[in-house]
XYZ file of C-alpha atoms in Angstrom:
298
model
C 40.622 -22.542 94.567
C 40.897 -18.744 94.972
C 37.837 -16.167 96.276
C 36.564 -15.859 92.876
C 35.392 -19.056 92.306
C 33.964 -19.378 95.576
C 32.351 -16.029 95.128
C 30.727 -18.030 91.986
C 29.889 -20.448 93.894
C 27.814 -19.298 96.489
C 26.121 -16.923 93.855
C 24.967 -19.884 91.572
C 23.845 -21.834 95.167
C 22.053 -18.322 96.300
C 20.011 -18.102 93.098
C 19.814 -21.930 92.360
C 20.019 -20.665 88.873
C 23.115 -20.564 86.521
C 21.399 -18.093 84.275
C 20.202 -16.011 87.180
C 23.567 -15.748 88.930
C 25.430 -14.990 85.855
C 23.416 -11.843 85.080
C 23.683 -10.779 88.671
C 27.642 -11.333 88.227
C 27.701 -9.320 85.219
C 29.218 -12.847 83.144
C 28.415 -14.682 80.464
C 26.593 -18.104 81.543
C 29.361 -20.403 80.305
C 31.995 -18.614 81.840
C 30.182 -19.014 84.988
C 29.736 -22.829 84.138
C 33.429 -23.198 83.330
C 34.467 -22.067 86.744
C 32.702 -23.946 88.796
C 33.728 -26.973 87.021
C 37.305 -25.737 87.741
C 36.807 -25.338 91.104
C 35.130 -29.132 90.931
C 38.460 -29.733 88.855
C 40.532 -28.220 91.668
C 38.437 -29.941 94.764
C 38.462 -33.274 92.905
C 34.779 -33.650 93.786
C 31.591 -32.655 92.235
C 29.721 -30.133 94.911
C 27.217 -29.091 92.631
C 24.447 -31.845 90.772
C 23.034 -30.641 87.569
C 20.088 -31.730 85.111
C 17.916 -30.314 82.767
C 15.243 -29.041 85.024
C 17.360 -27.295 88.337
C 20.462 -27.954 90.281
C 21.486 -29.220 93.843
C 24.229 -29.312 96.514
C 25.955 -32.382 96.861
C 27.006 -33.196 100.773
C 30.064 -31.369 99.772
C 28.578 -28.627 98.302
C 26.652 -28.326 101.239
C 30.060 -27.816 103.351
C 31.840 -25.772 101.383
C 29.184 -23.313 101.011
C 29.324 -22.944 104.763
C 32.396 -22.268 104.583
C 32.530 -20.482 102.025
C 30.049 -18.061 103.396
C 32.056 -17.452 106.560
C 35.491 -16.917 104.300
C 34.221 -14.018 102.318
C 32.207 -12.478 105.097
C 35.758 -12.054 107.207
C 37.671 -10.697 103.587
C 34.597 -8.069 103.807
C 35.053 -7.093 106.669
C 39.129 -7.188 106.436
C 37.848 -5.325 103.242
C 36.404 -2.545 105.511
C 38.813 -2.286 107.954
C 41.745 -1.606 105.815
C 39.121 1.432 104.329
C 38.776 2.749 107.682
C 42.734 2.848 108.254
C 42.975 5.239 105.694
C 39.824 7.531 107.279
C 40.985 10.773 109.750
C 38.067 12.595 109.335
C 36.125 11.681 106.420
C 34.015 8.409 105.586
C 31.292 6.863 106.691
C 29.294 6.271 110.030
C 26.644 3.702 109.782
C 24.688 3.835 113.321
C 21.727 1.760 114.395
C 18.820 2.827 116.877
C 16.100 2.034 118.554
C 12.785 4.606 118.035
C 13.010 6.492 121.198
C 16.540 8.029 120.712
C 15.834 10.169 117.660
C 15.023 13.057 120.036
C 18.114 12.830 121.676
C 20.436 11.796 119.603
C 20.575 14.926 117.381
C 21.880 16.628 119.834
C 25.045 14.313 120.147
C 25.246 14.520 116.371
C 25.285 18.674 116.309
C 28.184 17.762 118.850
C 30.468 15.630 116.703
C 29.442 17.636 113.251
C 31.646 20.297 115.456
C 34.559 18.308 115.013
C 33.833 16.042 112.320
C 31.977 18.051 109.560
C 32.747 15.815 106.174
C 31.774 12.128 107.918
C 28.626 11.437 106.211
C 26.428 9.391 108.932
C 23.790 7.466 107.886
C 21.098 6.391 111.102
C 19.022 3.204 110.470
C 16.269 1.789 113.205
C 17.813 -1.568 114.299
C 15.301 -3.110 116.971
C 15.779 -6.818 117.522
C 18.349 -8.581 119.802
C 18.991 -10.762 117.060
C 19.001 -8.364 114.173
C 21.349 -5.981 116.612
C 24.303 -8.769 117.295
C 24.226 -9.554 113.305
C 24.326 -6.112 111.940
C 27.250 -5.016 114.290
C 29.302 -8.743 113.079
C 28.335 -8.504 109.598
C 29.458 -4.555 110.069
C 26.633 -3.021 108.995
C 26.953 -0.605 111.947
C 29.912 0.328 113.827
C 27.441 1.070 117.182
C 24.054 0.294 117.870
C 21.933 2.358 120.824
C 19.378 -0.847 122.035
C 17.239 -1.444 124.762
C 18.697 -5.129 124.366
C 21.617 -6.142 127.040
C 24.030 -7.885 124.659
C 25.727 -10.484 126.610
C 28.509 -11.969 123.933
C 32.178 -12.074 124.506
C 32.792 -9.852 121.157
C 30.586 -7.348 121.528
C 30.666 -4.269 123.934
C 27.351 -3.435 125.896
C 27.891 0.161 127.681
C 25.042 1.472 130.002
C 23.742 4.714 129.193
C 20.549 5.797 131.028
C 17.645 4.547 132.489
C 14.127 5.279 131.496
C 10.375 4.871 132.564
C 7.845 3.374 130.493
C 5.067 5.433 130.708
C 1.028 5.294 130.248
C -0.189 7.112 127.180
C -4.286 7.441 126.685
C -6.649 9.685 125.420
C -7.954 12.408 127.628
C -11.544 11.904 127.445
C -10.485 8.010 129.045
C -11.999 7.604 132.583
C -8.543 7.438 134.024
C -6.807 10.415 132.335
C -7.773 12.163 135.291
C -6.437 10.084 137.726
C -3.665 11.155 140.030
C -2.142 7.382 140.349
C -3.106 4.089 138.063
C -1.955 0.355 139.112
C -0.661 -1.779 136.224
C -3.410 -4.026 137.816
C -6.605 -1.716 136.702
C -5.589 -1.868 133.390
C -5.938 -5.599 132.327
C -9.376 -5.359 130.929
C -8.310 -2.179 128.742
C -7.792 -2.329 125.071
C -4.023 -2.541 124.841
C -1.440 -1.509 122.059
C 1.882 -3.470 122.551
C 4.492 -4.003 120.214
C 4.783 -7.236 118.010
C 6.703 -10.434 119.358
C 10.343 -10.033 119.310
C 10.788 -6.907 120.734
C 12.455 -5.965 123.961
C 9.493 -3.668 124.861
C 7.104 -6.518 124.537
C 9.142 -8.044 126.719
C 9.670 -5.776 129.236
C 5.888 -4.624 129.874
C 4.619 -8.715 129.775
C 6.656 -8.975 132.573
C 5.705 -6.146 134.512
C 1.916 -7.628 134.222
C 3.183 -10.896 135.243
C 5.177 -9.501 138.487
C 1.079 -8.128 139.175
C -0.035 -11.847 138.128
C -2.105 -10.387 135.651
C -2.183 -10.174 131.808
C -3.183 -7.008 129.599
C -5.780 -7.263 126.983
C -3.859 -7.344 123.934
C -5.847 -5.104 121.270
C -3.683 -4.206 118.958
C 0.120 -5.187 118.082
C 2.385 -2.354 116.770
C 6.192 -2.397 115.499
C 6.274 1.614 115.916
C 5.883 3.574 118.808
C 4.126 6.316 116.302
C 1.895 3.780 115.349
C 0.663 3.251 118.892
C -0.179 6.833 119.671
C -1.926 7.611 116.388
C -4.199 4.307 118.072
C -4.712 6.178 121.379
C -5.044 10.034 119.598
C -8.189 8.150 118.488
C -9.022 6.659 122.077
C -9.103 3.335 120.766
C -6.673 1.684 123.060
C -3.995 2.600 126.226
C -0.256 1.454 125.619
C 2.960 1.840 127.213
C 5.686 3.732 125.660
C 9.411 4.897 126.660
C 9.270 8.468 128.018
C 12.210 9.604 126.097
C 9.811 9.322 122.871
C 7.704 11.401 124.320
C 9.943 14.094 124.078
C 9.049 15.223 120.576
C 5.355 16.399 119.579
C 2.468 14.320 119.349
C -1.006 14.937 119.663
C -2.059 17.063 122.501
C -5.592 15.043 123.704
C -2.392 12.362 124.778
C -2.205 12.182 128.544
C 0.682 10.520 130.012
C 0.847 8.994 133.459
C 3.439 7.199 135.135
C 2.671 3.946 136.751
C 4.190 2.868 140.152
C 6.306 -0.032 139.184
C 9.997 -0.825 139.085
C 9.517 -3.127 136.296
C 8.227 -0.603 133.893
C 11.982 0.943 133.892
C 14.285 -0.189 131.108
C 18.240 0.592 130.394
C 19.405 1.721 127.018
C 22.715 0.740 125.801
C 25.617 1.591 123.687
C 26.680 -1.760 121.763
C 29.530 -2.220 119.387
C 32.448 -4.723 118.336
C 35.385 -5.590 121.460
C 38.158 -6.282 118.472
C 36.689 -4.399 115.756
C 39.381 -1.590 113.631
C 37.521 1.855 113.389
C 38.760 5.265 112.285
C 39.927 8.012 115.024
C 36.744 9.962 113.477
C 34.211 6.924 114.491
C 35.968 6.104 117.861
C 35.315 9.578 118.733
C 31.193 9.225 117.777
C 31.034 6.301 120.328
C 33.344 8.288 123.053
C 30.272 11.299 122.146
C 27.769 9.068 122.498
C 28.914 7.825 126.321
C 29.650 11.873 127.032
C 26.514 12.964 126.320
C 25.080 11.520 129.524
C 25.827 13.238 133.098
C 26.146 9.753 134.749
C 26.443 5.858 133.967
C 23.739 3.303 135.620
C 25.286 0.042 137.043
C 24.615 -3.281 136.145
């Protein structure tokens, strides 16, 4: 049994097809077919059951796939480190983000282009707690800037900065005028929130349930973009990190801030404890954790 077959293998389980996963490995069909029966040969079980009309895993099959899975995920990512060993000050930096950052964060890039002008970086918007723990283990991303506190004993969450969540709305609304709102007055107010599964969600939920109260949910958004195009057209009032509104958006936009502690979020710096990187991407993450004047404490 060697990485090939099981390569194979988990191909032909991922398509359920023979035909299908021998196309997408570039093989002929019964060469694909011969190896699995040698790794069958090699197990001394059958793992996969075939007839005329589709095929299954046996309760075998079903284990060694796991396993299988988890055996050429680690030679990827052995695969990757040993790439990076080679890398001074070329390569590639694969960062995720979350939407606020983006008016920030090219500032810490003009930084490290200074010093690093070949890497190539590519940015991608990683927003889920979930989706943030497996693109940093499946190394996807060497860092990730969340809103999420990590808490896992192989992954590094570093505090960077804390941040208001602020009232956006359209300045013909009643309240635009206002000197100071309570979370409270806005529950019957058409409200733009972002869908389930974000952090944000989160976050401004339970600042309306600290008021024992509950927002009228309007509309759900997954962009923060999204949600001000809604209020630019005074059709709703949402809540959205002030670092976003950094960068332009439409000028009848009135922000306010609202008098609660738990409209205040941290954003973090996440990446891998054990995890090999280059000089050239240590020193992104050591730019990253420079760039702001002071750390906030747990």
């Amino acid at each position: 049994m060697d990485l090939k077959q099981l390569s194979y293998f988990v191909s032909v389980v991922d398509h359920m097809s023979f035909s299908k996963a021998a196309e997408k490995l570039h093989i002929s069909q019964p060469s694909l077919s011969n190896a699995i029966k040698n790794l069958e040969r090699d197990l001394g079980f059958q793992i996969i059951e075939r007839n005329t009309r589709n095929s299954r895993l046996t309760e075998a099959g079903e284990v060694l796939y796991g396993r299988a899975i988890h055996l050429l995920s680690e030679m990827a990512i052995v695969k990757k480190e040993m790439e990076e060993v080679k890398l001074i000050g070329k390569g590639e930096l694969q960062i995720g983000m979350i939407e606020s950052v983006k008016y920030w964060i090219p500032k810490v890039i003009s930084l490290y282009n200074k010093k690093f002008p070949e890497m190539h970086i590519r940015l991608m918007e990683v927003l889920g707690g979930d989706d943030v723990k497996n693109s940093l283990r499946k190394y996807e991303t060497h860092a990730i800037i969340t809103n999420q506190q990590i808490k896992e004993v192989d992954i590094e969450t570093v505090p960077l900065y804390k941040e208001k969540l602020v009232l956006v709305l359209h300045e013909n609304h009643p309240m635009a005028t206002r000197e100071s709102i309570m979370l409270k007055e806005l529950e019957q107010e058409p409200f733009i929130i972002s869908t389930e599964g974000f952090q944000t969600r989160e976050d401004i939920l339970r600042a309306f349930e600290l008021e024992e109260t509950v927002p009228t949910i309007k509309y759900e958004i997954e962009r923060f973009e999204t949600a001000l195009s809604l209020v630019g057209e005074n059709l709703g009032i949402a809540l959205i990190p002030e670092n976003y509104l950094q960068g332009p958006y439409n000028l009848s936009i009135v922000s306010k801030i609202i008098d609660s502690r738990a409209l205040e979020r941290t954003v973090y710096l996440t990446y891998m404890k054990n995890r090999y990187v280059s000089p050239a991407i240590q020193a992104f993450i050591m730019e990253v954790e420079g760039f702001f004047e002071y750390k906030v404490s747990d």
